[in-house]
Short mmCIF file of C-alpha atoms and ligand atoms in Angstrom, two decimals:
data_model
loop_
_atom_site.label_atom_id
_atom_site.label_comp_id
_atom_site.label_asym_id
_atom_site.label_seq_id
_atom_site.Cartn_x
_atom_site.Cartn_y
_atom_site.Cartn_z
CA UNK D 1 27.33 55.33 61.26
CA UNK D 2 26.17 56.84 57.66
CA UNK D 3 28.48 56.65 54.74
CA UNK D 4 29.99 59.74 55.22
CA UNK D 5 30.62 58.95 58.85
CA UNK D 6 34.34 58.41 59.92
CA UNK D 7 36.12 56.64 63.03
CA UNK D 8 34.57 57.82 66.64
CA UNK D 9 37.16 60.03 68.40
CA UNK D 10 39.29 58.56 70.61
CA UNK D 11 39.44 55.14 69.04
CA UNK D 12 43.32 53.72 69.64
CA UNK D 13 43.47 51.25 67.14
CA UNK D 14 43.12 52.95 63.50
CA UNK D 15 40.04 51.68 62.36
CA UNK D 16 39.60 49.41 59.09
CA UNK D 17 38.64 51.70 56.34
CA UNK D 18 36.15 50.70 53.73
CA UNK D 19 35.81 52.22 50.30
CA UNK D 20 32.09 51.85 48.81
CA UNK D 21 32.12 52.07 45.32
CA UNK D 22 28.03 52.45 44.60
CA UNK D 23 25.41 53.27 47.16
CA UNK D 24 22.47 51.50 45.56
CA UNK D 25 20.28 48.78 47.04
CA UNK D 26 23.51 46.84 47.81
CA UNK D 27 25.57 49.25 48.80
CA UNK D 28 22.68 51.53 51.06
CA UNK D 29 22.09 48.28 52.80
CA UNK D 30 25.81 47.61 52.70
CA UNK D 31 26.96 50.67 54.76
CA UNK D 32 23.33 50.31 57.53
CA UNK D 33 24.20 46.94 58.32
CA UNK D 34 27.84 47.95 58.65
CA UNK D 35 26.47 50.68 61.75
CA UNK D 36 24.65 48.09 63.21
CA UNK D 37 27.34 45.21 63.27
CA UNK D 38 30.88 47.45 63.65
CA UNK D 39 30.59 47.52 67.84
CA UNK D 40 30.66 43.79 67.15
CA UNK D 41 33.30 43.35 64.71
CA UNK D 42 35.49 45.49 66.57
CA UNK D 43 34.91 43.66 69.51
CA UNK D 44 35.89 40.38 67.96
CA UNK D 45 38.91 41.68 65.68
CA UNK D 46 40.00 45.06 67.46
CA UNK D 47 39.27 47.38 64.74
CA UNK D 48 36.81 49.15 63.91
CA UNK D 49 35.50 48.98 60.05
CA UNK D 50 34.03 52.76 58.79
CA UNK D 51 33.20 53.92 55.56
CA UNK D 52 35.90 55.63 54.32
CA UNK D 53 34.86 57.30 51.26
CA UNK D 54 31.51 56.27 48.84
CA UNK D 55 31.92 56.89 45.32
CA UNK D 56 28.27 57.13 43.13
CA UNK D 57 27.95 58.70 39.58
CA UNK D 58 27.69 61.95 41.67
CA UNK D 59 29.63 62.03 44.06
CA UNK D 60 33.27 61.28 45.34
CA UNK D 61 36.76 61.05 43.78
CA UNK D 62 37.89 57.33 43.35
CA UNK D 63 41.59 58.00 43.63
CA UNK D 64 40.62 59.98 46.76
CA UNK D 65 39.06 57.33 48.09
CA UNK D 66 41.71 54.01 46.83
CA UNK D 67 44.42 56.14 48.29
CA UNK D 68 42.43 56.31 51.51
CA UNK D 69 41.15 52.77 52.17
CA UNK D 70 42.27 49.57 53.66
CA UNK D 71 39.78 47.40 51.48
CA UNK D 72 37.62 48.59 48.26
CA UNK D 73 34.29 46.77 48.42
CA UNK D 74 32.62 47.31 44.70
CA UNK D 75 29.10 47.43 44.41
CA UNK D 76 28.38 49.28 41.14
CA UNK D 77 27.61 46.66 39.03
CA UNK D 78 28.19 46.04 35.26
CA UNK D 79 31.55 45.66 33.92
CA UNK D 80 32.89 49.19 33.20
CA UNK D 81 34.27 50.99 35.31
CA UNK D 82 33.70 48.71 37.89
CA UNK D 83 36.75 46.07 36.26
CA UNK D 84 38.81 49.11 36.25
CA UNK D 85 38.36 50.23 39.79
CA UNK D 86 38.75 46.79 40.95
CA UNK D 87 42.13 46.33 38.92
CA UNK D 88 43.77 49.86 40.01
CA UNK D 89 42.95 48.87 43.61
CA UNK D 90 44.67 45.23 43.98
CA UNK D 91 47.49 46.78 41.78
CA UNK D 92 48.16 48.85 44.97
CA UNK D 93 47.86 46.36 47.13
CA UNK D 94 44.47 46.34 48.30
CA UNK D 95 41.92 43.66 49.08
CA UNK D 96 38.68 43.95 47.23
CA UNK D 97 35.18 42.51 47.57
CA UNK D 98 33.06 42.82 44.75
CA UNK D 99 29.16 41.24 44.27
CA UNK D 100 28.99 41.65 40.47
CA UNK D 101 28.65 38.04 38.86
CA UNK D 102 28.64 39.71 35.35
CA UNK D 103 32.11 41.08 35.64
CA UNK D 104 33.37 38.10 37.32
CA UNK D 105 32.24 35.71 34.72
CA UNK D 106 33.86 37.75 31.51
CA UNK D 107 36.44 38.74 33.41
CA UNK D 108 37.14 36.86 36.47
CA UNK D 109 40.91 34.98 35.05
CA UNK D 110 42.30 38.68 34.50
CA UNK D 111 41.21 39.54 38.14
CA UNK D 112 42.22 36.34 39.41
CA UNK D 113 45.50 36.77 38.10
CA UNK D 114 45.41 40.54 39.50
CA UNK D 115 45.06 39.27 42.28
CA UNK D 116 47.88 36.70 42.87
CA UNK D 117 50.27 38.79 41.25
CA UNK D 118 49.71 41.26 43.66
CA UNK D 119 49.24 39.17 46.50
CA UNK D 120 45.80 40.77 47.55
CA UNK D 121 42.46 38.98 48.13
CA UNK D 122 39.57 39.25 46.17
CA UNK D 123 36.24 38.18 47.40
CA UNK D 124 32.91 37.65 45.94
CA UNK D 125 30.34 35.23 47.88
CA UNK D 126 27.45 37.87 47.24
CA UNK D 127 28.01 37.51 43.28
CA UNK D 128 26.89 33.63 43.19
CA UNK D 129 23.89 32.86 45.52
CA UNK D 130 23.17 35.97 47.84
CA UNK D 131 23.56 35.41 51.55
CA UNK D 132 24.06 31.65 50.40
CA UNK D 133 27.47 31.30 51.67
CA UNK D 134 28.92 28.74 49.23
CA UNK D 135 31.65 30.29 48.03
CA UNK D 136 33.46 30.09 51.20
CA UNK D 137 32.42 26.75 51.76
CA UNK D 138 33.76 25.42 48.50
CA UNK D 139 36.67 27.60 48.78
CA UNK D 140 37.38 26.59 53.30
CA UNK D 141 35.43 23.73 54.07
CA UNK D 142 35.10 21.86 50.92
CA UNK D 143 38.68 22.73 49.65
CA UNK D 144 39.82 19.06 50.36
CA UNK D 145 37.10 17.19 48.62
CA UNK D 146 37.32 16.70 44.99
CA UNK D 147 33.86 17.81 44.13
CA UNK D 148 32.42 15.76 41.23
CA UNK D 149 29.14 17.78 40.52
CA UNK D 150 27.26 21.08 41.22
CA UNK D 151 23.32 21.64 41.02
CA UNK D 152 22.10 24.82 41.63
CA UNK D 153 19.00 27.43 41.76
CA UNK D 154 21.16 30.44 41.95
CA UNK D 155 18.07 32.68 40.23
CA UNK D 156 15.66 33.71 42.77
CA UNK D 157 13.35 35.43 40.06
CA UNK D 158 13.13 32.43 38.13
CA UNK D 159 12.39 29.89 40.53
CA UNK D 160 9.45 32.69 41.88
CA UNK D 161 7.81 32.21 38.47
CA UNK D 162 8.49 28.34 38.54
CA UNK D 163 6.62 27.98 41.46
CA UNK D 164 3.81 30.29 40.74
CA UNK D 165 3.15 28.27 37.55
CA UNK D 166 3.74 25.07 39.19
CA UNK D 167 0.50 26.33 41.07
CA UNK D 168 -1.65 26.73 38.25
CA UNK D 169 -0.26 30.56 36.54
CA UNK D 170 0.46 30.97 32.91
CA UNK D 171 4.26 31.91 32.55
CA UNK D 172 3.11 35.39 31.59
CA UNK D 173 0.75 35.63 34.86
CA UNK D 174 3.84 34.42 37.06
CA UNK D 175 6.01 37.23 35.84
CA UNK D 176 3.85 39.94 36.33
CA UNK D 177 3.12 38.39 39.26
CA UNK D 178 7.11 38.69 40.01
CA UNK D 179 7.44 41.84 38.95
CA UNK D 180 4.34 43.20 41.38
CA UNK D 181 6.32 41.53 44.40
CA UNK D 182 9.40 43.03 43.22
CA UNK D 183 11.46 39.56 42.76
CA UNK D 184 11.65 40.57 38.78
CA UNK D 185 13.19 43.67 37.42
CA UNK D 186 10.95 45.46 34.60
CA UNK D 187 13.26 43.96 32.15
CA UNK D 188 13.36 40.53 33.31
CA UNK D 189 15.58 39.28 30.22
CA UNK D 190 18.70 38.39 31.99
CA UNK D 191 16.90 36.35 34.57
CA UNK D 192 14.42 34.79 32.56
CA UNK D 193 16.82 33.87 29.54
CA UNK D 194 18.76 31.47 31.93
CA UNK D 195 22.54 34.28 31.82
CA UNK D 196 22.27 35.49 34.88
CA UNK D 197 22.28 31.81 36.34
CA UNK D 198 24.95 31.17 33.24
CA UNK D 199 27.20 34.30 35.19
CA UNK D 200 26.70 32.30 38.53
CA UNK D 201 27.73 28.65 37.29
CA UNK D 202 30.55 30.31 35.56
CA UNK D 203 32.10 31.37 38.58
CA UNK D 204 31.01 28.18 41.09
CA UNK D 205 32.55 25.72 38.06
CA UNK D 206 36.10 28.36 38.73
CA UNK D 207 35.33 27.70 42.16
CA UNK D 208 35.13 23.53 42.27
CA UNK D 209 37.27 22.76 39.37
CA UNK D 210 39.69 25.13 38.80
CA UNK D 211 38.61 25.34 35.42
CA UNK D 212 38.79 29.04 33.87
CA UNK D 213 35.59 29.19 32.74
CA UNK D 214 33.75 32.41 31.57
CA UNK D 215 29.88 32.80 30.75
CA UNK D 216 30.63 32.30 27.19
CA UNK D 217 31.64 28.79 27.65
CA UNK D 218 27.94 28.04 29.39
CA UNK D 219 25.40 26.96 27.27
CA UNK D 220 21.93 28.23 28.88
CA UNK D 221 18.70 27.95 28.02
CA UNK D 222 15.88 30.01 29.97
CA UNK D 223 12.21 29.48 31.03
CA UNK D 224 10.32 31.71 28.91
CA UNK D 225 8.95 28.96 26.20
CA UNK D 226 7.50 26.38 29.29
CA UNK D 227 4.14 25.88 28.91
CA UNK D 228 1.44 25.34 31.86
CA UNK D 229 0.99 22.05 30.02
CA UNK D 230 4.56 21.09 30.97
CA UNK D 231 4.02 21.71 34.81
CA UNK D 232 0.97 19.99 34.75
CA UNK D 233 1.83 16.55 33.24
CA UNK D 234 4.75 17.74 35.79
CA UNK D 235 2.95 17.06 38.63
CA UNK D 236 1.26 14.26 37.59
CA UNK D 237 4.23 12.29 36.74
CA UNK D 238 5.56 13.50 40.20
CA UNK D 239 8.16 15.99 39.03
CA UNK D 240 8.57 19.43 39.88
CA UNK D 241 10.35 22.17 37.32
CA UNK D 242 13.13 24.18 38.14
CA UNK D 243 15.94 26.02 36.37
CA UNK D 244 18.86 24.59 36.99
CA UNK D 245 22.59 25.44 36.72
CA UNK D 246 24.86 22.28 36.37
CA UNK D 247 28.45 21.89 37.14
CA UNK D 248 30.41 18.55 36.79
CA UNK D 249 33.82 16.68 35.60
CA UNK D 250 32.66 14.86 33.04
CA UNK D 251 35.52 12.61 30.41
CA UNK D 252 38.57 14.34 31.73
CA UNK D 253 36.90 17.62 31.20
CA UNK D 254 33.80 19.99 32.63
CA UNK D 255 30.66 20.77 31.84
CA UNK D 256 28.58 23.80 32.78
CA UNK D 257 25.24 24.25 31.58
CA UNK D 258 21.69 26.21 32.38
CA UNK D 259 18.57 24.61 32.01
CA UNK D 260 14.95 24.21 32.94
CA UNK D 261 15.00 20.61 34.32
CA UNK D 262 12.51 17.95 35.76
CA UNK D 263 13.11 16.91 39.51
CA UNK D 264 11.66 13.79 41.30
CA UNK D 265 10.40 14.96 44.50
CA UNK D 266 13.36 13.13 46.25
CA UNK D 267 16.13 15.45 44.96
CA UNK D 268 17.18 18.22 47.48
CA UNK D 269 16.25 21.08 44.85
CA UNK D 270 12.81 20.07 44.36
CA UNK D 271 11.39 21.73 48.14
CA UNK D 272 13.01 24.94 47.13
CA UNK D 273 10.51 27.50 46.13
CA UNK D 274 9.64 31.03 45.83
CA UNK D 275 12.68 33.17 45.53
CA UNK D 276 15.30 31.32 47.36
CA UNK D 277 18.60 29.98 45.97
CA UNK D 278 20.17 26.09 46.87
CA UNK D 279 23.43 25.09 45.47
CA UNK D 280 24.15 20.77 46.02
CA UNK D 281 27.71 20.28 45.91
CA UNK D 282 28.18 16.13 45.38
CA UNK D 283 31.46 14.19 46.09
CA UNK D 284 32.02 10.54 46.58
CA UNK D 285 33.45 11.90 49.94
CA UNK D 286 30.60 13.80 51.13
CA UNK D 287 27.70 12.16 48.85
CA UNK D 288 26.14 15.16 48.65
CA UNK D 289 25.51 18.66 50.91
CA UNK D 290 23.01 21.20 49.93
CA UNK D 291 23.38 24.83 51.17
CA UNK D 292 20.15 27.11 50.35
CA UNK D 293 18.75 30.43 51.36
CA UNK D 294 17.57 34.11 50.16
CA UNK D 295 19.53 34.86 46.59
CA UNK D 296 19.16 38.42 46.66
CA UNK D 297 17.92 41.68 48.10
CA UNK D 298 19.85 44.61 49.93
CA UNK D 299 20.43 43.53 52.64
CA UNK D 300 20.97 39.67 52.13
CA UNK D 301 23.33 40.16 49.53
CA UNK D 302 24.98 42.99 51.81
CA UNK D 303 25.49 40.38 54.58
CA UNK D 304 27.65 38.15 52.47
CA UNK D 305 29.76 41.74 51.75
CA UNK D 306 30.20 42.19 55.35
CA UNK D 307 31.25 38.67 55.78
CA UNK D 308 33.75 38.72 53.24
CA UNK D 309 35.43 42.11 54.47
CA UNK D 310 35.67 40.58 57.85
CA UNK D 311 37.12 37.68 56.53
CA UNK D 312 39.07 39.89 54.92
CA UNK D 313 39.98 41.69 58.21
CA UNK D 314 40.86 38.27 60.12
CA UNK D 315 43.18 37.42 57.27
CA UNK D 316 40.43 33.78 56.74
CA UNK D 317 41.33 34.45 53.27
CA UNK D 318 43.94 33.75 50.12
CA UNK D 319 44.35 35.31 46.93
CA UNK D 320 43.31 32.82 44.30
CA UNK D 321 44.58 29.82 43.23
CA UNK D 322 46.17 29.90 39.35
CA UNK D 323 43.70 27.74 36.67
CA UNK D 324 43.83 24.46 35.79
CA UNK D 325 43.62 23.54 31.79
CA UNK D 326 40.42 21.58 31.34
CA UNK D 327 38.47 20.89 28.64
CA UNK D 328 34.90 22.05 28.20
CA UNK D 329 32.45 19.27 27.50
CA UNK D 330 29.28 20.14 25.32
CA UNK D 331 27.44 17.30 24.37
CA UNK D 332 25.81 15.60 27.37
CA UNK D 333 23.97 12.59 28.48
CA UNK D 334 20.47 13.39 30.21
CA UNK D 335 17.34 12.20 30.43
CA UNK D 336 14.30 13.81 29.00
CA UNK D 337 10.59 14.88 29.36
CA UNK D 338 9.24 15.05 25.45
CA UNK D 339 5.98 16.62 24.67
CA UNK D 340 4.55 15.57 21.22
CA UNK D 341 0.69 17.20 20.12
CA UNK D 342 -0.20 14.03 17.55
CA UNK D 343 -3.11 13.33 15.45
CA UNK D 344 -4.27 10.33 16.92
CA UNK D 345 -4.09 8.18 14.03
CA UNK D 346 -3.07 4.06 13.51
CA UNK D 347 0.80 3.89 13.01
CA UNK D 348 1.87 6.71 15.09
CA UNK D 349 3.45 5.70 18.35
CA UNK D 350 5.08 3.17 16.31
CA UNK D 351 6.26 6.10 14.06
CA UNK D 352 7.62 7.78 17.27
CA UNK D 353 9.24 4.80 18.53
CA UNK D 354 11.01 3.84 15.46
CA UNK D 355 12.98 7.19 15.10
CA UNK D 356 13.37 7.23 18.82
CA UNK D 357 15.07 3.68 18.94
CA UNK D 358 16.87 4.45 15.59
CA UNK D 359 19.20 7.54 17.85
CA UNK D 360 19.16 5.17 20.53
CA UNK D 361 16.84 6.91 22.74
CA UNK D 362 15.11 4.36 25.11
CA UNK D 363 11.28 5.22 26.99
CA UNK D 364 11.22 5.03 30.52
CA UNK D 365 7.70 5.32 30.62
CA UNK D 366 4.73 6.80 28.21
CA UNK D 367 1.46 8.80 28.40
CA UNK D 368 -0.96 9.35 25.90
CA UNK D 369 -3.43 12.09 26.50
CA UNK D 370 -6.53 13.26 24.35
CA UNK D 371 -8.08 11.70 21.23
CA UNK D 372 -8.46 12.39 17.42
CA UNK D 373 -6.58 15.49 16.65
CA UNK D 374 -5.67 16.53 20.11
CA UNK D 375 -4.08 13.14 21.12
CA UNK D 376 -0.57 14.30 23.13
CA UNK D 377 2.49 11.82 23.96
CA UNK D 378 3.71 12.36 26.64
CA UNK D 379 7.63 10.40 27.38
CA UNK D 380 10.11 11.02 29.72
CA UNK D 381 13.61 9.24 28.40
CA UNK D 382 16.55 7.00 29.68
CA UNK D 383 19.41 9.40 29.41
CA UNK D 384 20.75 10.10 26.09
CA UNK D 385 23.61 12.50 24.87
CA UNK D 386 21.77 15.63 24.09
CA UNK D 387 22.60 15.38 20.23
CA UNK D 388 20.80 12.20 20.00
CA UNK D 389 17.76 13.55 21.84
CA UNK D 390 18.59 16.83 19.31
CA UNK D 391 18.52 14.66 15.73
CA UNK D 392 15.61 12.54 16.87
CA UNK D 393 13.28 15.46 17.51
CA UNK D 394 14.06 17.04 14.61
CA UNK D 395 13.18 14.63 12.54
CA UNK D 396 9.75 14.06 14.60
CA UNK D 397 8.95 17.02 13.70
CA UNK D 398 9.05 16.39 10.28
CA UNK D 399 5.95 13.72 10.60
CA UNK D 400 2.81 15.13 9.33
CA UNK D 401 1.10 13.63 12.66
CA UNK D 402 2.82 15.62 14.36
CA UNK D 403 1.36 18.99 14.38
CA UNK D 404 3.57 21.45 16.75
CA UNK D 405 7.14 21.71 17.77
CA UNK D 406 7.86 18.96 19.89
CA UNK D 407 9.13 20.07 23.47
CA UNK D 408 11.70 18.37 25.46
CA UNK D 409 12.92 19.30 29.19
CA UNK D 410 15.97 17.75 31.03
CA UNK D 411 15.17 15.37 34.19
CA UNK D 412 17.26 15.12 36.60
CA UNK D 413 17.18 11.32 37.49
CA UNK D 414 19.03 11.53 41.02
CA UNK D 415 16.78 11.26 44.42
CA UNK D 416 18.72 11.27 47.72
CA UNK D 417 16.23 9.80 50.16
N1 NAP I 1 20.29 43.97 44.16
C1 NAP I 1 20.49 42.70 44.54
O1 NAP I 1 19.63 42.05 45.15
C2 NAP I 1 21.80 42.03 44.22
C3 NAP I 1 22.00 40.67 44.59
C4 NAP I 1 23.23 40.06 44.36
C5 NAP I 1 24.24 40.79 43.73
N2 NAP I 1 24.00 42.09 43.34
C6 NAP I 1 25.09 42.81 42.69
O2 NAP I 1 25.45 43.95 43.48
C7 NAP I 1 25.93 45.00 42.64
C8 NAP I 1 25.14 46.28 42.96
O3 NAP I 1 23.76 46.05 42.67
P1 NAP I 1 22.63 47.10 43.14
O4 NAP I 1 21.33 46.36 42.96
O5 NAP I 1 22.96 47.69 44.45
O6 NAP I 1 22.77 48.22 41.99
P2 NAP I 1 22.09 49.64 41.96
O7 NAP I 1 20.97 49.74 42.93
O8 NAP I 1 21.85 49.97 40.52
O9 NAP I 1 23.24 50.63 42.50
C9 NAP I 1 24.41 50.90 41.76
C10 NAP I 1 25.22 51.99 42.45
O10 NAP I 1 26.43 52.14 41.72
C11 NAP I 1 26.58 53.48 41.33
N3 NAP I 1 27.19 53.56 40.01
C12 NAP I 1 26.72 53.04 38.85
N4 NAP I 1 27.56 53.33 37.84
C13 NAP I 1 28.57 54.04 38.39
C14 NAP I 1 29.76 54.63 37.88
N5 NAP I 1 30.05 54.55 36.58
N6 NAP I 1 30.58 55.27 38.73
C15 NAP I 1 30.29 55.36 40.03
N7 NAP I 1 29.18 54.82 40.58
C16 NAP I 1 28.34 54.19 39.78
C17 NAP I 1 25.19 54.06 41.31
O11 NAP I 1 25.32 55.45 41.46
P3 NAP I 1 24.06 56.46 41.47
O12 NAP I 1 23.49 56.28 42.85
O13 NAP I 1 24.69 57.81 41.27
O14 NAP I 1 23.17 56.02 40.37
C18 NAP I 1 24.54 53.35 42.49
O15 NAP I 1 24.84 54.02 43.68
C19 NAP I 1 25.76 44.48 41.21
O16 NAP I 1 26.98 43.93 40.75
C20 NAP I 1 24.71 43.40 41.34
O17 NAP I 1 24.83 42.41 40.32
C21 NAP I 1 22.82 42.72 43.58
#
């Protein structure tokens, strides 16, 4: 059935009617798979879903189309109109599906509330990890187990140009290299800068914590300024590099954050490469479960559409639980990777150490690299609270021995063997 298609004649049941708001790589994909899967739905629920109206820049009326529908799925993108659209519908009643992270995460608590007021559903497991169906399992399976902590790789672009350089490419080399395969946009900014990831943890910490938080309360920082250096010493010390989007309860409060970050081999997120997405929900009830899988592309992300319109259709789901008041937590304990180029002079690891001890950050274990003038220290930390780590490389940079910014990355300590 194309998007213009309607019901086939002779159907008794009315049949579920879907209004697609964009017909773009999502939504093209959206309304082929839905031809090739409604025989089956309707088999299973006794309707039939069609397209009932589509509604691009050129074409359609939306108030046509609302008026007409059962369930509004939104796949424009961006925040207006697409935050109008979605409010008009649920304040007539109807269910919506939407895959647009970036609306969700500025706006999600005014849809949210949208939605209970109006006792409609709103679903969105294509905005957080593509056909990675982790909303629904945090919000069905998982909706009994206080979840303590989420790591994820919910930017398939990014971890493409983590791996390439992990296998030897400059990060310029891996994104053109990304952007040849088409798994970067020609402005790669949002993905590379770590906010498209921030969008995604704003919405999975809603999810797991109740917490209303928006992409402005996620601190994120992207890959652009890791060096092949980094990966290298990487691999050598046994660590892969990934960015990573962190969830948790931490003192009463949460904390949501997007980083690049060191794994041991041992973690669940360090086999993930190339363009997929894993989320790792952890719970002293479940220790931990990691879900992973394709993060984006037509017709992956249109998959998780169709699920949630048939869950949708089957009733599986309920508007959205009000918000919880919790505090956001900014300054964390991690451990850390820290890169320092040094002359190699007398005096100067004892230099290092002393300002390192003096913000009570301890060495879990030391390399030194190089001689005279291109000596490099190489450290990876005990966790520290990120303003120590902060102060204390500021003020090695302030050493004449030291003769570039120093870098640090996050490690994430945890294995689960
Ligand atoms: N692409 C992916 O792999 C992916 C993955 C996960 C989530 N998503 C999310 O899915 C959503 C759609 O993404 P996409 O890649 O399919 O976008 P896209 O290819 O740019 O398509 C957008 C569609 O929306 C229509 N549109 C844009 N502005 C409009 C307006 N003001 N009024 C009416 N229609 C308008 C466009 O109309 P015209 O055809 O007239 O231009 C086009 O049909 C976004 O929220 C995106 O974040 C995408």
């Amino acid at each position: 059935m194309s998007a213009s298609a309607s019901a086939p004649a002779g159907t008794s049941v009315a049949p579920f009617r879907i209004g697609l708001l964009g017909l773009g790589t999502v939504g093209a994909a959206f309304d082929v798979l839905l031809s090739e899967r409604a025989d089956e739905i309707e088999r299973f629920n006794g309707r039939r879903p069609v397209i009932g109206g589509v509604l691009t820049r050129s074409r359609g009326d939306f108030e046509r189309i609302l008026c007409d529908c059962d369930i509004l799925v939104e796949l424009i993108g961006g925040t207006e109109p697409a935050r109008e659209y979605l409010l008009a519908a649920m304040r007539s009643g109807k269910d919506v599906v939407s895959a647009n992270k970036q609306l969700l995460s500025q706006h999600g608590e005014e849809l949210f509330e949208t939605a209970r007021e109006h006792g409609v559903r709103l679903r969105f497991e294509a905005a957080v990890a593509g056909a990675v169906p982790v909303v629904r399992v945090l919000e069905e399976s998982l909706s009994a187990t206080p979840i303590e902590r989420i790591h994820g790789i919910v930017n398939g672009t990014t971890n493409y140009i983590l791996t390439e350089m992990s296998a030897g490419a400059s990060y310029e080399e891996a994104l053109a290299e990304a952007q040849r395969s088409g798994y970067a946009e020609a402005d790669p900014s949002d993905d590379v800068s770590g906010r498209d990831a921030a969008a995604k943890m704003a919405i999975l910490a809603r999810l797991a914590f109740g917490a209303p938080v928006h992409l402005q309360d996620v601190s994120y920082e992207g890959i652009e300024h890791l060096h092949r250096d980094d990966m290298q010493y990487a691999r050598e010390l046994g660590l892969g590099l990934k960015l990573i989007g962190t969830a948790e309860r931490l003192r009463g409060g949460v904390s949501v954050r997007v980083y690049p970050a060191f794994l041991y081999g041992g973690h669940p997120l360090a086999s993930v490469l190339g363009p997929f997405n894993a989320v790792t929900v952890e719970s002293e009830a479940i220790t931990e479960i990691t879900l992973s899988g394709p993060g984006a592309g037509g017709r992956h992300t249109a998959s998780a559409v169709l699920g949630d319109v048939v869950s949708v259709m089957t009733g599986g789901a309920r508007p959205p639980a009000p918000p919880l008041a919790l505090p956001l937590i900014t300054d964390v304990e991690s451990a850390f990777y820290l890169h320092l180029d040094v002359a190699d002079h007398p005096g100067v690891l004892a230099g290092v150490t002393r300002v390192l001890g003096e913000r009570e950050v301890s060495i879990r274990s030391v390399v030194q690299r190089g001689l005279g003038e291109n000596a490099r220290l190489v450290m990876v930390t005990h966790p520290v609270l990120e303003s120590s780590m902060r102060a204390a490389v500021a003020e090695l940079a302030e050493f004449d021995f030291v003769r570039s910014l120093p870098r640090t990355i996050r490690v994430i300590e945890e294995e689960y063997t």
